[in-house]
């Protein structure tokens, strides 16, 4: 047992110190940052897709996985079809999916169980927060098995059902996505379409949609008619709320998103970061070139967005079209380092300079922001971009990196080093399972503001590169 003095020591409030990387307050004891007392509000979530083949389930799964990872929620997709293809190397025909094919049913059941075992490993051992179980899951029995599995492992379940009866949408999905599947690599187009239509019929006979009465205790969203209507039931936490909000914003209408930075600014020319300077002579020349480029594209109903900073507004003014200013699109706030050169930061704040190179995504400028903060700030922009059709976003280097990372599914480690040069327009065209990128340089010279990933360590350290955990445990008093 503890005596009174030891008890008081154990229960007394701990001193706090500021983590040098993220600038957040941490408990501090005996010269070291101590372990925080963690209280998790949400248990892991298992998202389960429901619906007939060619209803966009995998499209939804991939977009949802990309979005959740982008906002910092560790998420992984588990596509049961991929497990089936690994188990069954050669696909012969739709006969495999017939409800009276006992061997086929056995293999499909084994594949589903293998995927669920990997879900358990990811959520319980590897630290994942959300798993997306992508399969048809068309029977109430199968969904009941998944719910039982989740209860046994302490996971919440959220069902996402895609319901679509529009023959044109279904046919378009088959042509765009299914014909490129490994299942049909040796078939011609007509044979593949015919076989897949028969595969759909195999599922239709046993399909049991989510029901408002029978499934009233389940948490789910039904997406009807490719987003024409929604039915939402029993949303239990903020993760499920964000999932619903996101799914109600995405659409499948063909469109393009144009991303570019402002024209070269006066502070760009001087090699200084941040600030709110106007355009240089070359920056103004780029703005004129951007106007011609947009006119030549002949884009239907184009919307133009800028930040509230002078250099993006000057760039947009040259277009002579209406535009909308977003404070969310302002450049990353460098705090005490605003309008400094990198060489000056290295000279005056060597620890800050080195810490940023160690973990550029999570590093927060003193009295400023991190890329991690910027992603949170840009979430409303992403939501609105998903709702819109053709948009030109005139923004800044760090902002453009964050937006680009979302559309290209880049990791937090890759994001801060994406190349977004001045005087270049990126045309993004969302595709079925990804995004096509076209880069157009408008032929106006500019300075290069990109910094490659450096290989440096903390000043005075014998280590070349510290782990994230090492950096978290650095005490500014010891450096």
Coordinates of C-alpha atoms in Angstrom, one line a residue:
X1 CA 0.0 0.0 0.0
X2 CA 1.0 3.6 -0.6
X3 CA 1.7 5.8 2.4
X4 CA 0.2 9.3 2.6
X5 CA 3.1 11.0 1.1
X6 CA 3.3 8.6 -1.9
X7 CA -0.4 8.8 -2.3
X8 CA -0.4 12.6 -2.5
X9 CA 2.5 12.4 -5.0
X10 CA 0.5 10.0 -7.2
X11 CA -2.7 11.9 -7.1
X12 CA -1.4 15.5 -7.2
X13 CA -1.9 17.4 -10.5
X14 CA 1.0 17.0 -12.9
X15 CA 3.0 19.9 -14.3
X16 CA 2.4 20.7 -17.9
X17 CA 4.9 21.5 -20.7
X18 CA 4.3 22.3 -24.3
X19 CA 5.1 19.6 -26.9
X20 CA 7.7 21.3 -29.2
X21 CA 6.3 19.7 -32.4
X22 CA 2.6 20.2 -32.1
X23 CA 2.6 23.0 -29.5
X24 CA 0.0 21.2 -27.4
X25 CA 0.2 20.9 -23.6
X26 CA 1.3 17.6 -22.2
X27 CA 1.8 16.3 -18.6
X28 CA 5.4 16.7 -17.4
X29 CA 7.2 14.8 -14.6
X30 CA 10.9 14.2 -13.6
X31 CA 12.3 16.0 -16.6
X32 CA 10.2 14.0 -19.2
X33 CA 6.9 14.3 -20.9
X34 CA 4.6 11.8 -19.2
X35 CA 2.0 9.5 -20.6
X36 CA -1.4 11.2 -21.0
X37 CA -4.5 9.7 -19.5
X38 CA -6.4 8.8 -22.6
X39 CA -10.2 8.5 -22.7
X40 CA -11.6 7.3 -26.1
X41 CA -15.1 8.5 -26.9
X42 CA -15.7 6.2 -29.8
X43 CA -15.0 2.5 -30.2
X44 CA -13.9 1.3 -33.7
X45 CA -16.5 1.4 -36.4
X46 CA -17.2 -1.2 -39.1
X47 CA -18.9 0.3 -42.2
X48 CA -20.8 -2.4 -44.1
X49 CA -22.0 -1.8 -47.7
X50 CA -25.3 -3.3 -48.9
X51 CA -26.7 -3.6 -52.4
X52 CA -26.8 -5.5 -55.7
X53 CA -23.8 -5.5 -58.0
X54 CA -23.1 -2.4 -60.1
X55 CA -24.8 -0.1 -57.6
X56 CA -21.6 1.9 -56.8
X57 CA -20.8 0.2 -53.5
X58 CA -17.0 0.0 -54.2
X59 CA -17.1 3.6 -55.5
X60 CA -18.6 4.7 -52.2
X61 CA -16.2 2.5 -50.2
X62 CA -13.1 4.0 -51.9
X63 CA -14.3 7.6 -51.6
X64 CA -15.3 7.2 -48.0
X65 CA -12.0 5.5 -47.1
X66 CA -10.1 8.3 -48.8
X67 CA -12.0 11.0 -47.1
X68 CA -11.7 9.5 -43.6
X69 CA -8.0 8.9 -44.0
X70 CA -7.6 12.5 -45.2
X71 CA -9.3 14.0 -42.1
X72 CA -7.0 11.9 -39.9
X73 CA -9.3 8.9 -39.1
X74 CA -7.2 5.7 -39.8
X75 CA -9.4 3.7 -42.3
X76 CA -9.0 0.7 -44.5
X77 CA -11.1 -0.9 -47.1
X78 CA -11.7 -4.7 -47.2
X79 CA -13.2 -5.7 -50.6
X80 CA -14.6 -9.3 -50.4
X81 CA -14.5 -9.6 -54.2
X82 CA -10.7 -9.2 -54.0
X83 CA -10.5 -12.0 -51.5
X84 CA -12.6 -14.2 -53.8
X85 CA -10.3 -13.5 -56.7
X86 CA -7.3 -14.4 -54.7
X87 CA -9.0 -17.7 -53.6
X88 CA -10.4 -18.5 -57.0
X89 CA -7.7 -17.6 -59.5
X90 CA -9.8 -18.2 -62.6
X91 CA -13.3 -16.9 -62.9
X92 CA -15.4 -18.9 -65.3
X93 CA -18.9 -17.5 -65.4
X94 CA -21.9 -16.2 -63.4
X95 CA -22.7 -19.8 -62.5
X96 CA -20.4 -19.4 -59.6
X97 CA -22.9 -16.9 -58.0
X98 CA -26.0 -19.0 -58.5
X99 CA -27.9 -19.4 -55.2
X100 CA -28.0 -23.2 -55.7
X101 CA -24.3 -23.5 -56.3
X102 CA -23.2 -25.0 -52.9
X103 CA -19.5 -25.0 -53.7
X104 CA -19.7 -21.3 -54.7
X105 CA -21.6 -20.4 -51.6
X106 CA -19.0 -22.2 -49.5
X107 CA -16.1 -20.3 -51.1
X108 CA -17.9 -16.9 -50.8
X109 CA -18.6 -17.6 -47.1
X110 CA -15.0 -18.5 -46.5
X111 CA -13.8 -15.3 -48.2
X112 CA -16.2 -13.1 -46.2
X113 CA -14.9 -14.7 -43.0
X114 CA -11.3 -14.2 -44.0
X115 CA -12.1 -10.5 -44.7
X116 CA -13.7 -10.2 -41.3
X117 CA -10.7 -11.8 -39.6
X118 CA -8.5 -9.1 -41.2
X119 CA -11.0 -6.5 -40.1
X120 CA -10.6 -7.7 -36.5
X121 CA -6.8 -7.6 -36.9
X122 CA -6.9 -4.0 -38.3
X123 CA -9.3 -2.6 -35.7
X124 CA -8.2 -4.5 -32.6
X125 CA -4.4 -4.9 -33.1
X126 CA -3.1 -2.4 -35.8
X127 CA -4.8 0.7 -34.4
X128 CA -7.4 1.3 -37.1
X129 CA -10.5 3.3 -36.2
X130 CA -12.7 2.5 -39.2
X131 CA -12.9 -0.6 -41.5
X132 CA -15.0 -0.6 -44.6
X133 CA -16.4 -4.1 -45.4
X134 CA -17.2 -3.9 -49.1
X135 CA -19.5 -6.7 -50.3
X136 CA -23.1 -7.2 -51.4
X137 CA -24.4 -8.3 -48.0
X138 CA -27.8 -8.6 -49.5
X139 CA -29.4 -11.0 -47.0
X140 CA -30.6 -10.3 -43.5
X141 CA -28.8 -13.4 -42.4
X142 CA -25.4 -12.2 -43.6
X143 CA -25.9 -8.8 -42.0
X144 CA -26.9 -10.5 -38.8
X145 CA -23.7 -12.5 -38.8
X146 CA -21.7 -9.3 -39.3
X147 CA -23.6 -7.5 -36.4
X148 CA -22.9 -10.5 -34.1
X149 CA -19.2 -10.4 -35.1
X150 CA -19.0 -6.7 -34.3
X151 CA -20.7 -7.1 -30.9
X152 CA -18.2 -9.9 -30.0
X153 CA -15.3 -7.6 -30.8
X154 CA -16.6 -4.3 -29.4
X155 CA -17.1 -2.6 -32.8
X156 CA -20.0 -0.3 -33.9
X157 CA -21.7 -1.2 -37.2
X158 CA -22.9 1.3 -39.7
X159 CA -24.6 0.0 -42.9
X160 CA -24.4 1.9 -46.2
X161 CA -27.0 0.7 -48.8
X162 CA -26.9 1.8 -52.4
X163 CA -30.3 1.4 -54.2
X164 CA -30.5 2.1 -57.9
X165 CA -33.0 0.9 -60.5
X166 CA -32.0 3.3 -63.3
X167 CA -30.9 1.0 -66.2
X168 CA -28.7 3.8 -67.6
X169 CA -26.8 4.3 -64.4
X170 CA -26.4 0.5 -63.9
X171 CA -25.2 0.1 -67.5
X172 CA -22.7 3.0 -67.2
X173 CA -21.3 1.5 -64.0
X174 CA -20.8 -1.9 -65.7
X175 CA -19.0 -0.4 -68.7
X176 CA -16.8 2.0 -66.7
X177 CA -15.9 -0.3 -63.8
X178 CA -16.8 -3.9 -64.2
X179 CA -15.4 -4.5 -67.7
X180 CA -12.0 -3.6 -66.4
X181 CA -12.2 -6.2 -63.7
X182 CA -9.8 -9.2 -63.7
X183 CA -12.9 -11.4 -64.0
X184 CA -13.4 -10.3 -67.6
X185 CA -9.8 -9.8 -68.8
X186 CA -10.2 -12.6 -71.4
X187 CA -13.8 -11.6 -72.5
X188 CA -15.0 -9.3 -75.2
X189 CA -17.3 -6.5 -74.2
X190 CA -20.6 -8.1 -75.1
X191 CA -19.8 -11.4 -73.4
X192 CA -18.7 -9.5 -70.2
X193 CA -21.9 -7.4 -70.1
X194 CA -24.1 -10.4 -70.6
X195 CA -22.3 -12.5 -67.9
X196 CA -22.5 -9.6 -65.4
X197 CA -26.2 -9.0 -66.0
X198 CA -26.7 -12.7 -65.2
X199 CA -24.6 -12.3 -62.1
X200 CA -26.9 -9.5 -60.9
X201 CA -29.9 -11.8 -61.4
X202 CA -28.3 -14.4 -59.1
X203 CA -28.4 -11.8 -56.3
X204 CA -31.8 -10.4 -57.0
X205 CA -33.7 -13.5 -56.0
X206 CA -32.3 -13.4 -52.4
X207 CA -31.9 -9.6 -52.0
X208 CA -33.5 -8.3 -48.8
X209 CA -33.1 -4.5 -48.6
X210 CA -32.8 -2.7 -45.3
X211 CA -36.3 -2.2 -43.9
X212 CA -37.5 0.7 -41.8
X213 CA -39.4 -1.7 -39.5
X214 CA -37.4 -4.9 -39.4
X215 CA -34.1 -3.1 -39.2
X216 CA -35.1 -0.2 -37.0
X217 CA -32.5 -1.0 -34.4
X218 CA -29.6 -0.8 -37.0
X219 CA -27.6 2.3 -37.8
X220 CA -27.6 3.0 -41.5
X221 CA -28.0 5.3 -44.5
X222 CA -29.9 4.2 -47.7
X223 CA -28.7 6.1 -50.8
X224 CA -31.5 5.9 -53.3
X225 CA -31.3 6.7 -57.0
X226 CA -27.6 7.6 -57.0
X227 CA -28.2 10.3 -54.4
X228 CA -31.7 11.5 -55.3
X229 CA -33.1 10.5 -51.9
X230 CA -31.6 9.4 -48.6
X231 CA -33.0 7.5 -45.6
X232 CA -30.9 7.8 -42.4
X233 CA -31.6 5.7 -39.3
X234 CA -30.0 5.7 -35.7
X235 CA -26.8 7.8 -36.1
X236 CA -25.0 7.1 -32.9
X237 CA -21.8 9.2 -32.8
X238 CA -19.9 11.9 -34.6
X239 CA -18.0 9.5 -36.9
X240 CA -21.3 8.2 -38.2
X241 CA -22.6 11.8 -38.5
X242 CA -19.6 12.8 -40.6
X243 CA -20.0 9.7 -42.8
X244 CA -23.7 10.6 -43.4
X245 CA -22.8 14.2 -44.1
X246 CA -20.1 13.2 -46.6
X247 CA -22.2 10.6 -48.4
X248 CA -25.0 13.2 -48.8
X249 CA -22.6 15.6 -50.6
X250 CA -20.9 13.3 -53.2
X251 CA -22.4 12.9 -56.7
X252 CA -21.5 11.1 -59.9
X253 CA -22.0 14.0 -62.4
X254 CA -19.0 14.3 -64.8
X255 CA -17.0 17.5 -63.9
X256 CA -13.5 18.9 -63.6
X257 CA -11.8 20.8 -60.8
X258 CA -9.0 23.2 -61.7
X259 CA -6.4 24.0 -59.0
X260 CA -3.8 26.7 -59.3
X261 CA -1.8 29.0 -57.1
X262 CA -1.9 32.7 -57.3
X263 CA 0.5 34.4 -59.6
X264 CA 4.0 34.9 -58.3
X265 CA 4.0 37.4 -55.4
X266 CA 6.5 40.0 -54.3
X267 CA 7.3 38.0 -51.2
X268 CA 7.8 34.9 -53.4
X269 CA 10.5 36.8 -55.3
X270 CA 12.2 37.7 -52.1
X271 CA 12.1 34.1 -50.9
X272 CA 9.9 35.0 -47.9
X273 CA 7.0 32.8 -46.7
X274 CA 3.5 33.8 -45.9
X275 CA 2.5 37.4 -45.7
X276 CA -0.1 39.2 -47.8
X277 CA 1.8 40.9 -50.6
X278 CA 0.6 41.6 -54.1
X279 CA 1.6 40.1 -57.4
X280 CA 5.0 40.7 -59.0
X281 CA 5.1 41.7 -62.7
X282 CA 5.4 38.0 -63.7
X283 CA 2.5 37.2 -61.4
X284 CA 0.3 39.7 -63.2
X285 CA 1.4 38.2 -66.5
X286 CA 0.3 34.8 -65.3
X287 CA -3.1 36.2 -64.2
X288 CA -3.6 37.4 -67.8
X289 CA -2.5 34.0 -69.2
X290 CA -4.9 32.2 -66.8
X291 CA -7.8 34.3 -68.2
X292 CA -7.0 33.2 -71.7
X293 CA -6.6 29.5 -70.6
X294 CA -10.0 29.5 -68.9
X295 CA -11.7 31.2 -71.9
X296 CA -10.1 28.6 -74.2
X297 CA -11.4 25.7 -72.1
X298 CA -15.0 26.9 -72.6
X299 CA -16.1 25.4 -69.3
X300 CA -19.8 25.2 -68.6
X301 CA -21.1 27.1 -65.5
X302 CA -17.6 27.5 -64.0
X303 CA -17.4 28.7 -60.4
X304 CA -14.2 30.5 -59.2
X305 CA -13.1 30.5 -55.6
X306 CA -10.2 32.4 -54.0
X307 CA -8.8 32.9 -50.6
X308 CA -9.2 36.3 -48.8
X309 CA -5.5 37.1 -49.5
X310 CA -4.4 39.9 -51.8
X311 CA -2.4 37.7 -54.3
X312 CA -5.3 35.3 -55.0
X313 CA -7.8 38.1 -55.4
X314 CA -5.5 40.0 -57.8
X315 CA -5.2 36.8 -59.8
X316 CA -9.0 36.2 -59.9
X317 CA -9.7 39.9 -60.8
X318 CA -7.8 39.4 -64.1
X319 CA -10.3 36.7 -65.1
X320 CA -13.1 39.3 -65.2
X321 CA -15.7 36.8 -63.9
X322 CA -17.6 36.6 -60.6
X323 CA -15.6 34.8 -57.9
X324 CA -16.2 33.8 -54.2
X325 CA -13.7 34.5 -51.4
X326 CA -13.1 31.7 -48.8
X327 CA -11.2 32.5 -45.6
X328 CA -10.8 28.7 -45.3
X329 CA -8.6 28.9 -48.5
X330 CA -6.0 31.3 -46.8
X331 CA -2.5 30.1 -46.8
X332 CA -1.1 28.2 -43.8
X333 CA -0.4 30.5 -40.9
X334 CA 3.4 30.5 -40.2
X335 CA 2.9 32.4 -36.9
X336 CA 6.1 33.9 -35.7
X337 CA 7.8 32.9 -38.9
X338 CA 5.5 34.9 -41.2
X339 CA 7.5 36.8 -43.9
X340 CA 10.8 35.2 -42.9
X341 CA 13.2 33.4 -45.3
X342 CA 13.9 29.7 -44.5
X343 CA 17.6 30.6 -43.9
X344 CA 16.4 33.2 -41.3
X345 CA 14.2 30.6 -39.6
X346 CA 17.1 28.2 -39.5
X347 CA 19.4 30.8 -37.9
X348 CA 16.9 32.3 -35.4
X349 CA 14.8 29.2 -34.6
X350 CA 17.1 26.2 -35.3
X351 CA 15.0 23.8 -33.2
X352 CA 11.8 24.8 -34.9
X353 CA 13.4 24.5 -38.3
X354 CA 14.6 21.0 -37.5
X355 CA 11.4 19.8 -35.9
X356 CA 9.4 20.9 -39.0
X357 CA 11.8 18.8 -41.2
X358 CA 11.2 15.8 -38.9
X359 CA 7.4 15.8 -39.3
X360 CA 6.3 18.5 -41.6
X361 CA 2.6 17.4 -41.6
X362 CA 2.1 17.6 -37.8
X363 CA 4.6 20.4 -37.0
X364 CA 2.8 23.6 -35.8
X365 CA 4.5 26.9 -36.3
X366 CA 4.8 28.9 -33.0
X367 CA 1.5 30.8 -32.8
X368 CA 0.6 29.4 -36.2
X369 CA -0.7 26.3 -37.9
X370 CA 0.3 22.8 -39.0
X371 CA -0.7 21.0 -42.2
X372 CA -2.8 18.9 -39.9
X373 CA -4.6 22.0 -38.8
X374 CA -5.0 23.1 -42.4
X375 CA -6.7 19.9 -43.4
X376 CA -9.3 20.4 -40.7
X377 CA -9.8 24.0 -41.9
X378 CA -10.3 22.8 -45.5
X379 CA -12.9 20.1 -44.8
X380 CA -15.8 22.4 -45.6
X381 CA -14.1 23.3 -48.9
X382 CA -13.8 19.6 -49.8
X383 CA -17.5 19.1 -48.9
X384 CA -18.5 21.9 -51.2
X385 CA -16.2 20.8 -54.0
X386 CA -17.9 17.4 -53.8
X387 CA -21.3 19.1 -54.2
X388 CA -20.3 21.3 -57.1
X389 CA -19.6 20.6 -60.7
X390 CA -16.9 22.7 -62.5
X391 CA -14.8 24.8 -60.2
X392 CA -11.5 26.8 -60.4
X393 CA -9.8 27.2 -57.1
X394 CA -7.1 29.9 -56.9
X395 CA -5.2 29.2 -53.7
X396 CA -1.8 28.8 -52.1
X397 CA 1.0 26.1 -52.0
X398 CA 0.1 24.4 -48.7
X399 CA -3.6 24.7 -49.4
X400 CA -3.2 23.2 -52.9
X401 CA -1.2 20.4 -51.5
X402 CA -4.0 19.5 -49.0
X403 CA -6.7 19.6 -51.7
X404 CA -4.5 17.6 -54.1
X405 CA -3.8 15.0 -51.4
X406 CA -7.5 14.4 -50.9
X407 CA -8.2 13.8 -54.6
X408 CA -5.1 11.7 -55.2
X409 CA -5.4 9.7 -52.0
X410 CA -1.9 10.7 -50.7
X411 CA -0.8 10.0 -47.1
X412 CA 0.0 12.6 -44.4
X413 CA 3.7 11.8 -44.9
X414 CA 3.5 12.5 -48.7
X415 CA 1.1 15.5 -48.5
X416 CA 3.6 18.3 -47.5
X417 CA 6.0 17.4 -50.3
X418 CA 3.5 17.4 -53.3
X419 CA 4.8 19.6 -56.1
X420 CA 2.5 22.5 -56.8
X421 CA 4.5 25.0 -58.8
X422 CA 3.6 28.6 -59.6
X423 CA 2.0 29.4 -62.9
X424 CA 0.7 25.9 -63.5
X425 CA -2.9 24.7 -63.6
X426 CA -3.8 21.2 -62.5
X427 CA -7.0 19.9 -64.1
X428 CA -8.6 17.1 -61.9
X429 CA -11.2 14.9 -63.5
X430 CA -12.8 12.5 -60.9
X431 CA -13.0 8.9 -62.4
X432 CA -14.8 5.8 -61.1
X433 CA -12.1 4.7 -58.6
X434 CA -9.6 7.6 -58.8
X435 CA -8.8 10.9 -60.4
X436 CA -7.2 11.9 -63.7
X437 CA -4.6 14.7 -63.4
X438 CA -3.5 17.0 -66.3
X439 CA -0.8 19.6 -65.6
X440 CA -0.8 22.7 -67.8
X441 CA 2.1 25.2 -67.5
X442 CA 1.1 28.6 -68.8
X443 CA 4.6 29.6 -70.0
X444 CA 5.3 32.4 -67.5
X445 CA 8.6 32.1 -65.6
X446 CA 8.5 32.2 -61.8
X447 CA 10.6 31.4 -58.7
X448 CA 10.6 27.9 -57.4
X449 CA 9.1 27.7 -53.9
X450 CA 9.3 23.9 -53.5
X451 CA 11.5 22.4 -50.8
X452 CA 12.3 18.7 -51.2
X453 CA 12.2 16.4 -48.2
X454 CA 15.4 17.0 -46.3
X455 CA 17.5 14.5 -44.3
X456 CA 18.4 16.3 -41.2
X457 CA 18.1 15.7 -37.4
X458 CA 17.5 17.7 -34.3
X459 CA 20.4 20.1 -33.6
X460 CA 22.9 18.5 -31.2
X461 CA 21.4 15.1 -31.6
X462 CA 23.4 12.0 -32.6
X463 CA 20.4 10.7 -34.4
X464 CA 20.0 11.5 -38.1
X465 CA 16.2 11.1 -37.9
X466 CA 13.9 10.8 -34.9
X467 CA 10.7 8.8 -34.8
X468 CA 7.4 10.6 -34.3
X469 CA 7.3 9.2 -30.7
X470 CA 10.9 10.5 -30.0
X471 CA 9.9 13.9 -31.2
X472 CA 6.7 13.9 -29.1
X473 CA 8.9 13.2 -26.1
X474 CA 11.3 16.0 -26.7
X475 CA 11.3 18.5 -23.9
X476 CA 12.2 22.1 -25.0
X477 CA 13.9 22.6 -21.6
X478 CA 16.4 19.8 -22.5
X479 CA 17.3 21.0 -26.0

